[in-house]
Short mmCIF file of C-alpha atoms in Angstrom, two decimals:
data_model
loop_
_atom_site.label_atom_id
_atom_site.label_comp_id
_atom_site.label_asym_id
_atom_site.label_seq_id
_atom_site.Cartn_x
_atom_site.Cartn_y
_atom_site.Cartn_z
CA UNK M 1 20.71 0.30 -1.49
CA UNK M 2 17.57 1.21 1.05
CA UNK M 3 18.74 4.78 2.55
CA UNK M 4 17.16 6.06 6.07
CA UNK M 5 16.78 9.30 6.54
CA UNK M 6 15.77 12.26 9.73
CA UNK M 7 13.09 13.55 8.34
CA UNK M 8 12.52 16.01 12.13
CA UNK M 9 9.41 15.56 13.75
CA UNK M 10 5.45 15.16 12.99
CA UNK M 11 2.57 16.54 13.92
CA UNK M 12 0.15 13.81 13.92
CA UNK M 13 -3.00 14.41 12.77
CA UNK M 14 -4.51 13.75 17.12
CA UNK M 15 -1.90 16.87 17.87
CA UNK M 16 0.41 14.24 18.95
CA UNK M 17 4.65 14.84 17.90
CA UNK M 18 6.30 11.61 16.98
CA UNK M 19 9.75 13.38 17.43
CA UNK M 20 12.82 12.63 14.91
CA UNK M 21 10.54 10.57 12.55
CA UNK M 22 13.17 8.76 9.76
CA UNK M 23 11.75 7.21 6.42
CA UNK M 24 13.38 4.20 4.93
CA UNK M 25 14.03 4.71 0.95
CA UNK M 26 15.21 3.92 -2.28
CA UNK M 27 16.22 4.63 -6.05
CA UNK M 28 16.19 4.05 -9.32
CA UNK M 29 16.88 6.25 -12.26
CA UNK M 30 18.15 9.95 -12.18
CA UNK M 31 16.27 13.02 -11.36
CA UNK M 32 16.65 15.44 -13.27
CA UNK M 33 13.90 17.44 -12.78
CA UNK M 34 10.72 16.59 -13.79
CA UNK M 35 10.74 12.87 -14.00
CA UNK M 36 9.73 11.85 -10.48
CA UNK M 37 7.42 7.89 -10.24
CA UNK M 38 6.66 7.76 -6.31
CA UNK M 39 5.06 4.23 -5.89
CA UNK M 40 3.89 3.09 -2.85
CA UNK M 41 3.80 -0.44 -0.55
CA UNK M 42 0.71 -2.65 0.15
CA UNK M 43 0.21 -3.04 3.77
CA UNK M 44 3.39 -5.59 4.69
CA UNK M 45 5.19 -4.40 1.85
CA UNK M 46 8.72 -2.10 1.94
CA UNK M 47 10.56 0.07 -0.19
CA UNK M 48 12.35 -2.87 -1.76
CA UNK M 49 10.45 -2.21 -5.47
CA UNK M 50 12.56 -3.45 -7.94
CA UNK M 51 15.25 -5.39 -8.16
CA UNK M 52 15.99 -9.10 -7.95
CA UNK M 53 14.35 -9.27 -4.48
CA UNK M 54 11.00 -5.67 -5.60
CA UNK M 55 8.03 -7.24 -5.37
CA UNK M 56 7.33 -5.03 -8.79
CA UNK M 57 10.31 -6.12 -10.24
CA UNK M 58 7.87 -6.85 -13.33
CA UNK M 59 6.54 -3.83 -13.30
CA UNK M 60 9.56 -0.74 -12.44
CA UNK M 61 13.07 -1.59 -13.68
CA UNK M 62 14.59 -0.94 -17.33
CA UNK M 63 13.20 -0.96 -20.18
CA UNK M 64 9.04 -2.11 -17.98
CA UNK M 65 6.16 -0.10 -18.14
CA UNK M 66 7.75 2.01 -15.12
CA UNK M 67 10.69 2.54 -16.89
CA UNK M 68 13.33 3.03 -14.87
CA UNK M 69 15.96 4.57 -17.85
CA UNK M 70 14.09 7.16 -17.89
CA UNK M 71 12.22 7.77 -14.41
CA UNK M 72 13.05 7.93 -10.92
CA UNK M 73 11.60 5.85 -9.08
CA UNK M 74 11.21 7.05 -5.50
CA UNK M 75 9.10 4.54 -3.42
CA UNK M 76 9.71 4.61 1.10
CA UNK M 77 8.52 2.61 3.76
CA UNK M 78 5.39 3.54 4.90
CA UNK M 79 5.59 5.15 8.00
CA UNK M 80 4.19 2.93 11.25
CA UNK M 81 6.22 0.59 9.01
CA UNK M 82 8.27 -1.77 10.39
CA UNK M 83 10.61 -1.48 7.08
CA UNK M 84 12.73 1.24 8.47
CA UNK M 85 11.01 3.72 8.87
CA UNK M 86 9.64 4.75 12.24
CA UNK M 87 7.29 3.14 13.96
CA UNK M 88 6.44 0.79 16.47
CA UNK M 89 9.05 -1.36 16.03
CA UNK M 90 11.50 1.05 16.41
CA UNK M 91 12.52 3.14 19.37
CA UNK M 92 10.56 5.70 21.19
CA UNK M 93 11.83 9.18 22.97
CA UNK M 94 13.26 6.87 25.80
CA UNK M 95 15.30 4.42 23.96
CA UNK M 96 12.28 1.64 24.34
CA UNK M 97 11.16 0.55 21.17
CA UNK M 98 7.78 2.11 21.02
CA UNK M 99 5.33 -1.41 20.45
CA UNK M 100 1.98 -0.59 21.45
CA UNK M 101 2.29 2.62 23.02
CA UNK M 102 3.00 3.64 19.23
CA UNK M 103 0.75 7.02 18.59
CA UNK M 104 -2.52 6.29 16.86
CA UNK M 105 -1.98 7.28 13.31
CA UNK M 106 -4.36 8.31 10.03
CA UNK M 107 -3.37 7.83 6.44
CA UNK M 108 -2.44 11.35 5.85
CA UNK M 109 -0.01 11.31 8.89
CA UNK M 110 1.93 8.57 6.51
CA UNK M 111 1.65 10.83 3.61
CA UNK M 112 2.16 13.85 5.54
CA UNK M 113 5.50 12.35 6.79
CA UNK M 114 6.37 11.06 2.94
CA UNK M 115 6.04 14.79 1.57
CA UNK M 116 8.77 16.02 4.07
CA UNK M 117 11.04 13.42 2.87
CA UNK M 118 9.98 14.54 -1.31
CA UNK M 119 11.11 18.30 -0.32
CA UNK M 120 14.09 16.75 1.55
CA UNK M 121 15.24 15.06 -2.27
CA UNK M 122 13.85 18.82 -3.68
CA UNK M 123 11.02 17.19 -5.85
CA UNK M 124 8.37 20.25 -6.27
CA UNK M 125 5.92 17.26 -8.66
CA UNK M 126 6.18 14.37 -9.07
CA UNK M 127 5.14 12.58 -12.74
CA UNK M 128 3.23 10.24 -11.75
CA UNK M 129 2.44 8.70 -7.25
CA UNK M 130 1.06 5.39 -7.83
CA UNK M 131 -0.27 3.40 -5.80
CA UNK M 132 -2.54 0.02 -5.25
CA UNK M 133 -4.47 -1.24 -1.98
CA UNK M 134 -3.35 0.43 1.14
CA UNK M 135 -0.25 2.18 -1.14
CA UNK M 136 -3.61 3.71 -3.26
CA UNK M 137 -5.39 4.83 0.17
CA UNK M 138 -1.72 7.08 0.16
CA UNK M 139 -2.04 8.16 -3.24
CA UNK M 140 -4.78 9.24 -3.64
CA UNK M 141 -4.33 10.93 -0.59
CA UNK M 142 -1.59 12.72 -2.11
CA UNK M 143 -4.15 14.07 -5.00
CA UNK M 144 -5.88 15.65 -2.74
CA UNK M 145 -4.02 17.13 -0.25
CA UNK M 146 -1.31 18.15 -2.55
CA UNK M 147 -2.78 18.79 -6.43
CA UNK M 148 -0.44 20.92 -7.52
CA UNK M 149 2.07 18.20 -6.38
CA UNK M 150 1.30 16.07 -8.94
CA UNK M 151 0.50 15.28 -12.71
CA UNK M 152 -0.51 11.60 -12.80
CA UNK M 153 -1.92 9.51 -10.52
CA UNK M 154 -2.89 5.15 -10.89
CA UNK M 155 -4.87 3.85 -8.74
CA UNK M 156 -5.07 0.22 -8.30
CA UNK M 157 -7.27 -1.85 -5.91
CA UNK M 158 -7.94 1.01 -4.02
CA UNK M 159 -10.11 2.78 -2.70
CA UNK M 160 -11.82 6.14 -1.42
CA UNK M 161 -12.38 5.48 1.82
CA UNK M 162 -12.68 2.25 3.90
CA UNK M 163 -16.15 0.11 3.70
CA UNK M 164 -17.45 -1.43 6.79
CA UNK M 165 -16.46 -4.73 5.91
CA UNK M 166 -12.56 -4.50 5.69
CA UNK M 167 -13.01 -2.53 8.60
CA UNK M 168 -15.01 -5.36 9.90
CA UNK M 169 -11.97 -7.68 8.78
CA UNK M 170 -8.48 -5.55 10.14
CA UNK M 171 -10.26 -5.15 13.54
CA UNK M 172 -11.02 -8.75 14.06
CA UNK M 173 -7.70 -8.99 12.39
CA UNK M 174 -6.37 -6.49 14.56
CA UNK M 175 -8.43 -8.22 17.91
CA UNK M 176 -6.53 -11.31 17.27
CA UNK M 177 -3.70 -10.44 18.00
CA UNK M 178 -3.98 -8.85 20.76
CA UNK M 179 -6.24 -11.73 22.75
CA UNK M 180 -3.87 -14.57 21.58
CA UNK M 181 -0.42 -12.63 21.67
CA UNK M 182 1.98 -11.09 18.47
CA UNK M 183 3.54 -13.83 16.90
CA UNK M 184 0.92 -15.86 16.83
CA UNK M 185 -2.07 -13.64 16.80
CA UNK M 186 -0.33 -12.38 13.24
CA UNK M 187 -0.23 -15.62 12.07
CA UNK M 188 -3.81 -15.85 12.40
CA UNK M 189 -4.35 -12.65 11.06
CA UNK M 190 -2.27 -13.01 8.08
CA UNK M 191 -4.29 -16.53 7.29
CA UNK M 192 -7.70 -13.54 7.69
CA UNK M 193 -5.95 -11.54 5.44
CA UNK M 194 -4.82 -13.84 2.70
CA UNK M 195 -8.84 -15.01 2.17
CA UNK M 196 -9.76 -12.02 1.15
CA UNK M 197 -6.21 -11.47 -0.84
CA UNK M 198 -7.24 -14.18 -3.11
CA UNK M 199 -10.49 -15.25 -4.87
CA UNK M 200 -12.52 -17.89 -3.93
CA UNK M 201 -12.47 -19.13 -7.90
CA UNK M 202 -9.45 -19.08 -7.19
CA UNK M 203 -9.24 -21.21 -3.59
CA UNK M 204 -12.13 -23.42 -5.61
CA UNK M 205 -9.69 -24.58 -8.18
CA UNK M 206 -6.35 -24.68 -6.43
CA UNK M 207 -7.42 -26.57 -3.98
CA UNK M 208 -10.43 -28.35 -3.54
CA UNK M 209 -11.20 -30.46 -0.67
CA UNK M 210 -7.39 -31.70 -0.47
CA UNK M 211 -6.65 -33.55 2.55
CA UNK M 212 -2.66 -33.62 2.76
CA UNK M 213 -0.93 -37.32 4.47
CA UNK M 214 -0.86 -35.21 7.43
CA UNK M 215 -3.84 -34.64 7.59
CA UNK M 216 -4.54 -30.77 7.22
CA UNK M 217 -6.42 -29.94 3.91
CA UNK M 218 -4.60 -28.41 1.59
CA UNK M 219 -5.56 -24.49 1.87
CA UNK M 220 -5.41 -25.05 5.39
CA UNK M 221 -1.55 -25.89 5.24
CA UNK M 222 -1.38 -23.21 2.95
CA UNK M 223 -2.81 -20.42 4.70
CA UNK M 224 -0.60 -21.55 7.50
CA UNK M 225 2.09 -21.03 5.14
CA UNK M 226 1.46 -17.21 5.12
CA UNK M 227 1.14 -17.07 8.04
CA UNK M 228 4.30 -18.52 9.36
CA UNK M 229 5.96 -16.07 6.45
CA UNK M 230 4.64 -12.74 7.54
CA UNK M 231 5.95 -13.58 10.90
CA UNK M 232 9.29 -13.95 10.52
CA UNK M 233 9.67 -10.84 8.67
CA UNK M 234 7.79 -8.67 9.82
CA UNK M 235 5.95 -6.64 13.22
CA UNK M 236 2.84 -7.19 15.02
CA UNK M 237 2.46 -4.12 16.76
CA UNK M 238 2.47 -1.98 13.07
CA UNK M 239 0.52 -4.29 11.77
CA UNK M 240 -2.04 -3.09 14.10
CA UNK M 241 -0.83 0.52 13.87
CA UNK M 242 -1.30 0.40 9.79
CA UNK M 243 -4.64 -1.35 10.22
CA UNK M 244 -5.63 1.25 12.38
CA UNK M 245 -4.85 3.76 9.67
CA UNK M 246 -6.20 2.00 6.82
CA UNK M 247 -9.33 1.78 8.82
CA UNK M 248 -9.09 5.65 8.87
CA UNK M 249 -9.00 6.44 5.46
CA UNK M 250 -11.98 8.26 3.97
CA UNK M 251 -10.92 11.46 1.50
CA UNK M 252 -14.08 12.51 1.37
CA UNK M 253 -13.96 13.05 6.32
CA UNK M 254 -13.44 16.75 6.85
CA UNK M 255 -13.95 17.73 3.16
CA UNK M 256 -17.44 18.51 2.71
CA UNK M 257 -17.19 14.71 1.55
CA UNK M 258 -16.19 12.07 -1.04
CA UNK M 259 -17.83 14.11 -4.06
CA UNK M 260 -16.12 17.69 -2.93
CA UNK M 261 -12.77 16.13 -1.76
CA UNK M 262 -12.40 14.12 -4.88
CA UNK M 263 -13.25 16.77 -6.77
CA UNK M 264 -9.68 18.38 -5.71
CA UNK M 265 -7.94 16.34 -8.14
CA UNK M 266 -6.13 17.60 -11.06
CA UNK M 267 -3.69 14.43 -11.75
CA UNK M 268 -4.34 13.17 -15.41
CA UNK M 269 -5.53 9.62 -13.32
CA UNK M 270 -5.96 6.71 -14.22
CA UNK M 271 -7.80 3.94 -11.39
CA UNK M 272 -8.03 -0.03 -12.22
CA UNK M 273 -9.81 -2.50 -10.47
CA UNK M 274 -9.79 -6.83 -10.57
CA UNK M 275 -12.75 -7.91 -11.53
CA UNK M 276 -12.02 -10.37 -9.06
CA UNK M 277 -11.70 -8.64 -5.80
CA UNK M 278 -13.67 -9.03 -3.51
CA UNK M 279 -11.42 -7.16 -1.13
CA UNK M 280 -11.51 -4.25 -2.84
CA UNK M 281 -14.66 -4.43 -5.26
CA UNK M 282 -14.68 -2.62 -8.28
CA UNK M 283 -17.65 -0.69 -6.96
CA UNK M 284 -14.92 1.21 -4.90
CA UNK M 285 -12.56 2.01 -7.94
CA UNK M 286 -15.72 3.48 -10.19
CA UNK M 287 -16.58 5.62 -7.15
CA UNK M 288 -12.29 6.95 -7.62
CA UNK M 289 -13.19 6.57 -12.22
CA UNK M 290 -16.35 8.49 -11.35
CA UNK M 291 -15.50 10.74 -8.87
CA UNK M 292 -12.44 11.59 -10.02
CA UNK M 293 -12.58 14.45 -12.72
CA UNK M 294 -9.43 14.01 -14.57
CA UNK M 295 -10.44 10.14 -14.11
CA UNK M 296 -10.23 8.86 -17.54
CA UNK M 297 -13.01 5.13 -18.10
CA UNK M 298 -12.34 2.34 -14.80
CA UNK M 299 -9.67 -0.47 -16.95
CA UNK M 300 -10.02 -3.53 -15.70
CA UNK M 301 -7.43 -5.84 -15.20
CA UNK M 302 -8.10 -9.23 -15.15
CA UNK M 303 -7.58 -11.93 -12.72
CA UNK M 304 -8.25 -14.91 -11.34
CA UNK M 305 -6.13 -14.15 -8.15
CA UNK M 306 -8.13 -11.36 -6.25
CA UNK M 307 -7.24 -8.96 -4.64
CA UNK M 308 -3.70 -10.02 -4.64
CA UNK M 309 -3.56 -9.51 -8.21
CA UNK M 310 -2.80 -5.96 -8.95
CA UNK M 311 0.69 -7.49 -7.68
CA UNK M 312 -0.04 -9.98 -9.91
CA UNK M 313 -0.86 -9.03 -13.67
CA UNK M 314 2.32 -7.90 -14.79
CA UNK M 315 1.31 -7.63 -18.18
CA UNK M 316 -1.37 -6.09 -17.18
CA UNK M 317 -0.47 -3.11 -14.96
CA UNK M 318 2.47 -2.25 -16.88
CA UNK M 319 1.05 -1.94 -19.37
CA UNK M 320 -1.61 0.87 -17.41
CA UNK M 321 0.97 1.93 -16.03
CA UNK M 322 3.32 2.68 -19.60
CA UNK M 323 0.84 4.76 -21.30
CA UNK M 324 -0.05 6.74 -18.14
CA UNK M 325 3.76 7.27 -18.26
CA UNK M 326 4.40 8.26 -21.53
CA UNK M 327 1.99 10.43 -22.28
#
C-alpha cells in the first residue's frame, strides 16, 4: 500500500523553498539493516513496482531478479510527479493547485527529496540504487552526490547528461502542451515520446504501411492509443516539469566536468545498454561504463523494442540485477 509521507520543506537548487514536501512510496520485503534497495522509476512511472499492478513485476518480487524475499525494496514517486509526491497537481501554499506555478526543479532536487525519505526510513546506506531512463539519471546522481550511501549501482538505458537531441525531443513536447492545451497537448506529446521509445525496426515489422478500416495507418492509431492512455492517468504540467528536470541533467555540472564527477562513484556498478535504443543510444551508457572507476564492462541487452527494452526484457534485466545484488 502506498504511503504519503510529509517530510518538511525542501530548498531547491534554484534557491526557492518548496514547502511541506510529501513523498509517496511503497515497500516490499523486510528491512534487516543492510538489505535496502532503491528502485527509481522512469518519466511517467510511479512507486508501484511490484505486485499485480507493478510496472516491473517480472523483475521485482519473490524469487525474481530483485528478490523481495531477500531485499527490502523501496520505490518512491518522483518529485514533481502526480502520483502522490508533491508536484504541479498538488495544492500549493495558498490551497490552489500548483499547476504551471510549480517551481523549476532539477534531477539533483529530486535526489534531495529521495534523501529526505531515506533518512525518514532510517536507511544509512543503500545495498543498491537501481534506475532506468529518467530513473537512471537520479541513480547516477545518487552515486555521485552521496557515494557513501550507495554500495551498488545499476544504470539502465540512461546517461550522465541529457544530450542535445534528448533536450530537443523533450522541449518540443513541452511546447506542444503549452500551445495545444493540457489534454490535447499531452496526447500529442506522448505520441512523439512513444515513437522515440520504440525502434524503427519494430514499428516497421509491427505496422509497416498497414491501413485500418477507418482509413488510418495502423501505426497512427497505435500512437493515438498510447496518447489517450497517458491523458487519463497523468498531469500535463507534471509532464513539463519532469521533462525540464531531465533536461537539467548533467552530473559534471559544477563538479569539474564529467570525468571528475563520475570519478566520485565508489559503488560497484553495472551499466546496461539496449542495443536498439535510439533515444538513449548505447554510446551514452558506454561513457558511463568507461568513466565510472568501479563499473564492470558495459552489458548489452538485446531487444527489438528500443528504449522500452529495459522494461520489457525481463529475463535479461533480471539476470543482471540478480548478479549485481547477490555478489
